[in-house]
Coordinates of C-alpha atoms in Angstrom, one line a residue:
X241 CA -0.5 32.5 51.3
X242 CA 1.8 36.0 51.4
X243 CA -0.6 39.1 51.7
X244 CA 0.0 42.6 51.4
X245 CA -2.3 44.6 53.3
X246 CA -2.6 48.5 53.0
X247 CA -4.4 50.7 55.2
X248 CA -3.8 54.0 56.9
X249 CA -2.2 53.5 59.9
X250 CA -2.8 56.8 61.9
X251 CA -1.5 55.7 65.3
X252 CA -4.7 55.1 67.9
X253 CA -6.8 55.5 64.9
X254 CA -9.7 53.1 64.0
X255 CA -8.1 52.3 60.8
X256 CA -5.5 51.4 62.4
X257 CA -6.8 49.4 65.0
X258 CA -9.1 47.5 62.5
X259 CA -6.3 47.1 60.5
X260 CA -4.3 45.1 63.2
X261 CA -7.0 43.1 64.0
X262 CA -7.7 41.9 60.7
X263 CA -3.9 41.2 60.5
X264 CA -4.3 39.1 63.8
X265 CA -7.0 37.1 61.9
X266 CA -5.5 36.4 58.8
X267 CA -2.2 35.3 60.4
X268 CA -3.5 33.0 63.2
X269 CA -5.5 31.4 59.7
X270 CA -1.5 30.3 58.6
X271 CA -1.1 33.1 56.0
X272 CA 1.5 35.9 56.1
X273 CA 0.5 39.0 56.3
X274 CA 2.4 42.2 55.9
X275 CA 0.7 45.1 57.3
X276 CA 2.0 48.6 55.7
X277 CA 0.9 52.0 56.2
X278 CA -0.3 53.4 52.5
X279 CA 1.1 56.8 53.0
X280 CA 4.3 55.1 52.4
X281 CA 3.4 54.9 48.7
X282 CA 3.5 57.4 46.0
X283 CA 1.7 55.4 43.7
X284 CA 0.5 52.0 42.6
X285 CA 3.9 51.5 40.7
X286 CA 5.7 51.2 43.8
X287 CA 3.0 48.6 45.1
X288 CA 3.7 46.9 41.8
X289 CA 7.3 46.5 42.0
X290 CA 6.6 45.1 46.2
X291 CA 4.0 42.5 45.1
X292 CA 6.5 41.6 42.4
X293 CA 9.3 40.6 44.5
X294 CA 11.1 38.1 45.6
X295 CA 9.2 35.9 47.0
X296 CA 6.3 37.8 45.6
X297 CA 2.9 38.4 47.6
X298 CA -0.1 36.5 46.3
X299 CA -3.1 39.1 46.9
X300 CA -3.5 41.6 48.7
X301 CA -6.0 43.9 50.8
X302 CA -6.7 47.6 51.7
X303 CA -9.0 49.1 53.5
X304 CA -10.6 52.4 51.7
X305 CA -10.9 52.2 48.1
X306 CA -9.8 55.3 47.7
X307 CA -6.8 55.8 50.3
X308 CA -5.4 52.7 50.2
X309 CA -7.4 50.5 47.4
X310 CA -6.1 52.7 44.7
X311 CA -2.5 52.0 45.4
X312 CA -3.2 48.1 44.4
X313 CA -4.5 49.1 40.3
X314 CA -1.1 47.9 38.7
X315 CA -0.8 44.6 40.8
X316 CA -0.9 41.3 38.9
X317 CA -2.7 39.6 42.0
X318 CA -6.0 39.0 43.0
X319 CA -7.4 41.9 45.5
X320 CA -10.2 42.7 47.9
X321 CA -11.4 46.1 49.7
X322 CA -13.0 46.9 53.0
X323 CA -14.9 49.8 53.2
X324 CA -14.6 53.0 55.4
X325 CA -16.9 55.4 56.0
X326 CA -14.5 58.3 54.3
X327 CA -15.4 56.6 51.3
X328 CA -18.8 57.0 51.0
X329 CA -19.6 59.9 53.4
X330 CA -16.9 62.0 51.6
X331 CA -14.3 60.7 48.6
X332 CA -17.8 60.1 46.7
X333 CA -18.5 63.9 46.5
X334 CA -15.3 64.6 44.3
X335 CA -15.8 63.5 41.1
X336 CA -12.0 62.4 40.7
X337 CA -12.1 60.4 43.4
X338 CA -15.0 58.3 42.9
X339 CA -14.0 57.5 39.4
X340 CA -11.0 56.0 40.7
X341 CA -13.2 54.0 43.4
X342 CA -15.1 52.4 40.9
X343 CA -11.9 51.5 38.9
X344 CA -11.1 49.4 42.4
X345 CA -14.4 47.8 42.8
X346 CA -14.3 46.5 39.3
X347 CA -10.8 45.1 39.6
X348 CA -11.1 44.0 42.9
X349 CA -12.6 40.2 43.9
X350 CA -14.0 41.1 46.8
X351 CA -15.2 44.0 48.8
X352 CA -16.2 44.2 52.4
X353 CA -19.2 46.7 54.5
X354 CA -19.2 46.6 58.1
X355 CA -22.9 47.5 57.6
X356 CA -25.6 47.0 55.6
X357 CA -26.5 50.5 55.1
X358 CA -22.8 51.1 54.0
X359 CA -23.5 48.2 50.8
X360 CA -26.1 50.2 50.3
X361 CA -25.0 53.4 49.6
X362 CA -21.9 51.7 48.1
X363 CA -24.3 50.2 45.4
X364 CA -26.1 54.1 44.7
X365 CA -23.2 56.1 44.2
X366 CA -20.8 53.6 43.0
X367 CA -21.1 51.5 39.9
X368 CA -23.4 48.0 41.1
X369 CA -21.1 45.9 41.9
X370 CA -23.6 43.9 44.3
X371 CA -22.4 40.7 43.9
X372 CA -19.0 41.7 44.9
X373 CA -19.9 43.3 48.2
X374 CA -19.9 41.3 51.6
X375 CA -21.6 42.5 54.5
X376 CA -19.2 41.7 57.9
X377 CA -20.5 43.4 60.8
X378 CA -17.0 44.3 63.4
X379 CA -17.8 42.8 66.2
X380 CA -17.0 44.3 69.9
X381 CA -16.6 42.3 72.9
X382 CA -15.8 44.6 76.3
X383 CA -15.0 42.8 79.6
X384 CA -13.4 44.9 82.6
X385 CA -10.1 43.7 84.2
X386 CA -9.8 41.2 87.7
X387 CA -8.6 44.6 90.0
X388 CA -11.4 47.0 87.8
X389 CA -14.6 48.1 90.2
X390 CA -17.3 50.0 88.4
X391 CA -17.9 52.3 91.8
X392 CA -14.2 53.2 92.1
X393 CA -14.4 54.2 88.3
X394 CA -17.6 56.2 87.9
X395 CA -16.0 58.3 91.2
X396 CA -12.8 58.7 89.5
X397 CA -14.2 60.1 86.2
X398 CA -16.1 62.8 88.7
X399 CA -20.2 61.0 88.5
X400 CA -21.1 60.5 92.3
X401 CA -24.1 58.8 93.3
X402 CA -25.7 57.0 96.1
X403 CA -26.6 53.9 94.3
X404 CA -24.5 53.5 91.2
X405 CA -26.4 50.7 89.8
X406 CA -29.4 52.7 89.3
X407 CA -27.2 54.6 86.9
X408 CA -27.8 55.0 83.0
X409 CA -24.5 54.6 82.2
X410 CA -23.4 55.6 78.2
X411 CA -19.7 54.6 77.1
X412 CA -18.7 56.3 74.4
X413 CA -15.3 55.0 73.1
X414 CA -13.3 57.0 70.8
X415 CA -10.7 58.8 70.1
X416 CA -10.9 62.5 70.4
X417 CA -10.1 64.7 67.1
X418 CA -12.1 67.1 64.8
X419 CA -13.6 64.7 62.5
X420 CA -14.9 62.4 65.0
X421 CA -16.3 65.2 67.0
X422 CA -18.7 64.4 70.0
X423 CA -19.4 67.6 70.9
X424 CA -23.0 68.0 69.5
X425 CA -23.2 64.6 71.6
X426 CA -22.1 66.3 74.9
X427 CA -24.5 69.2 74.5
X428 CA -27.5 66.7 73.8
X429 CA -26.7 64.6 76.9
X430 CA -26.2 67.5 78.8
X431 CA -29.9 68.5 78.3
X432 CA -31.3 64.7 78.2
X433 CA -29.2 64.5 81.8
X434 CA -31.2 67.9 83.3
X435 CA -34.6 65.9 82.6
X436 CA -33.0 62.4 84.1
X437 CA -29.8 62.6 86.2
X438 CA -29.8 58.7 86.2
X439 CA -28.6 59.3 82.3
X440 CA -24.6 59.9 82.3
X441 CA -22.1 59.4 79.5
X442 CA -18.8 58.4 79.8
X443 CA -16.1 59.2 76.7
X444 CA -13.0 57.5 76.9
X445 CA -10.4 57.2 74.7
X446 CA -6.7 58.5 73.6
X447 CA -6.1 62.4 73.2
X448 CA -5.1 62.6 69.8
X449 CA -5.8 65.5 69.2
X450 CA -5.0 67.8 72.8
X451 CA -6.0 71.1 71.5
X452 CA -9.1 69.4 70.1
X453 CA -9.4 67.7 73.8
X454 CA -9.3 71.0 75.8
X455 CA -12.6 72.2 73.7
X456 CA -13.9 69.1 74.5
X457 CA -13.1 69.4 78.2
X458 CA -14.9 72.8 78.8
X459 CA -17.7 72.1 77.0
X460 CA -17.8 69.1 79.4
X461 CA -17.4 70.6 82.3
X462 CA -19.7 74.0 81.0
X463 CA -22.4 71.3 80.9
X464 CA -22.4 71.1 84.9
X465 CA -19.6 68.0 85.4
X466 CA -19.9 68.0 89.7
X467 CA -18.0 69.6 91.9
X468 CA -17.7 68.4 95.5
X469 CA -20.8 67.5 96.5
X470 CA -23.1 68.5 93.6
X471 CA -24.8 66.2 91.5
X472 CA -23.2 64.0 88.4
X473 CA -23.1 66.3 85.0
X474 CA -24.6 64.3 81.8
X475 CA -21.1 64.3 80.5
X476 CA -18.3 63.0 82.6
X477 CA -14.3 62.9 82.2
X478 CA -12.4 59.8 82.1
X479 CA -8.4 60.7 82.8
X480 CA -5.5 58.9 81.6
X481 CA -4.1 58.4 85.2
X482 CA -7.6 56.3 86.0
X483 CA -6.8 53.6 83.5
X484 CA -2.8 53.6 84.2
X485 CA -4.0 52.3 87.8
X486 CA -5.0 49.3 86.6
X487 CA -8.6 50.0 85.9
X488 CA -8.3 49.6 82.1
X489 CA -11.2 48.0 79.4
X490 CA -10.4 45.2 77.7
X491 CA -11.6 45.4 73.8
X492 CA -11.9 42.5 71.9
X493 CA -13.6 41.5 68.4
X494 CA -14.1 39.1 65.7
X495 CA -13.9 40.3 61.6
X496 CA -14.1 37.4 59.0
X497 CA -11.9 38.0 56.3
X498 CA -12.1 37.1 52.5
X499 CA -8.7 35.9 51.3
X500 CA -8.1 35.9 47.4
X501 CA -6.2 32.7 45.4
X502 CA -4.9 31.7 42.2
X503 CA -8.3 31.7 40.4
X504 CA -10.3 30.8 43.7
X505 CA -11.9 33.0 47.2
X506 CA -12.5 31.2 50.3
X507 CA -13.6 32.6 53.9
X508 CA -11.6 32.6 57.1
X509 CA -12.7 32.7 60.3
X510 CA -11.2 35.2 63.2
X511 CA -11.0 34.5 66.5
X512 CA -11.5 38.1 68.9
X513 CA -8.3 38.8 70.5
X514 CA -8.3 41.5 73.3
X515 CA -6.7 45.0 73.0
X516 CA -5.9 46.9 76.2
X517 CA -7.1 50.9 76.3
X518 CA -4.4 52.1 77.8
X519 CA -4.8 55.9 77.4
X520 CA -8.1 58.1 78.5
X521 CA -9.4 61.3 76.9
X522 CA -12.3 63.6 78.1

């Protein structure tokens, strides 16, 4: 089966990363898949006229309804949607928007929640289209490199302590920008680390955005990160230069995809494929 597959493909973004994984999935199932960013489309038209040519595509997927999902109205092919959390924590709230998001559900043959919470509120605000909503928990498998030692690491990322495995260690994986903001995160771990210094938190991640990252960085380091000889800060740093050396995370997961047919759905089964973090943030 030829797929098209839309989603907005913000370099390091989650979207993005999803996206490719999904990708992975449906091609090691024997289907072609052709990822494409959706800002590349002015409207569904243009989708249209893609699907339609030669050799034409034979369903499709997007993640977002809105974003992506919107783009696939005018397609003469069967369709599903994932949903992201921009759909329901904010496209929902514009009137326009969530008219349109309700056109895709009801066209669409399948749509997809990572969580159940997500069908949920999925079901209140949009039109009930229960039966058409799959709940597919992303799963995340992390497993540190052959050269990687967890002492070396915590010391490189500024936490010193006498007996690392007594540590609380938190990893907080993302990437840093405005809208995924962990700064209310920092400050709350800074005070849970004052009552219990065992209790430190790691963010890692790529620097997307570096003005963003600099806030993020002396709030971090305004929280008490150690100087020589003092005691580990709830919040730590994780630099760039620390993974480069060969102490990287491995990422891996598994997301089942529905696949659309002439008249017919079936279910394939993905296999987790590891993803190197290459790049470190504060």
């Amino acid at each position: 089966m030829k797929l098209l597959f839309l989603a907005c493909l913000s370099p390091k973004s989650g979207n993005c990363t999803t996206a490719e994984r999904i990708r992975s999935h449906i091609e090691s199932a024997g289907h072609t898949c052709e990822l494409r960013d959706a800002s590349e489309f002015q409207s569904s038209a243009e989708v249209a006229n893609l699907v339609a040519q030669n050799p034409p595509f034979e369903g499709a997927v997007a993640i977002h309804l809105f974003k992506a999902g919107r783009l696939l109205l005018d397609i003469q092919v069967p369709f599903g949607v994932i949903f992201g959390g921009t759909d329901i924590n904010e496209d929902v709230k514009v009137e326009q928007k969530r008219v349109v998001m309700e056109q895709v559900l009801l066209k669409a043959r399948f749509a997809v929640a990572f969580t159940e919470k997500l069908k949920e509120e999925a079901e209140v605000f949009l039109l009930s289209q229960s039966s058409k909503i799959y709940v597919q928990p992303q799963g995340i498998k992390t497993e540190a490199t052959e050269k990687f030692c967890w002492t070396e690491f915590l010391k490189s990322t500024g936490v010193r302590s006498e007996d690392v495995d007594e540590l609380h260690v938190f990893l907080l994986i993302c990437g840093l920008r405005r809208v995924k903001d962990p700064l209310y995160l920092v400050e709350v771990f800074s005070e849970w680390h004052c009552e219990d210094p065992l209790n430190v938190l790691v963010i890692i991640g790529p620097k997307i955005d570096p003005v963003f990252t600099v806030e993020v960085e002396a709030v971090a380091k305004s929280g008490g990160l150690p100087g020589p000889g003092e005691e580990p800060a709830g919040a730590s740093c994780c630099h760039e230069e620390v993974l480069r050396r060969g102490q990287q995370l491995r990422l891996g997961g598994h997301v089942r995809s529905h696949l659309g047919g002439h008249g017919s759905w079936g279910t394939c089964g993905g296999q987790g494929h590891s993803r190197e973090c290459s790049r470190g943030a504060a």
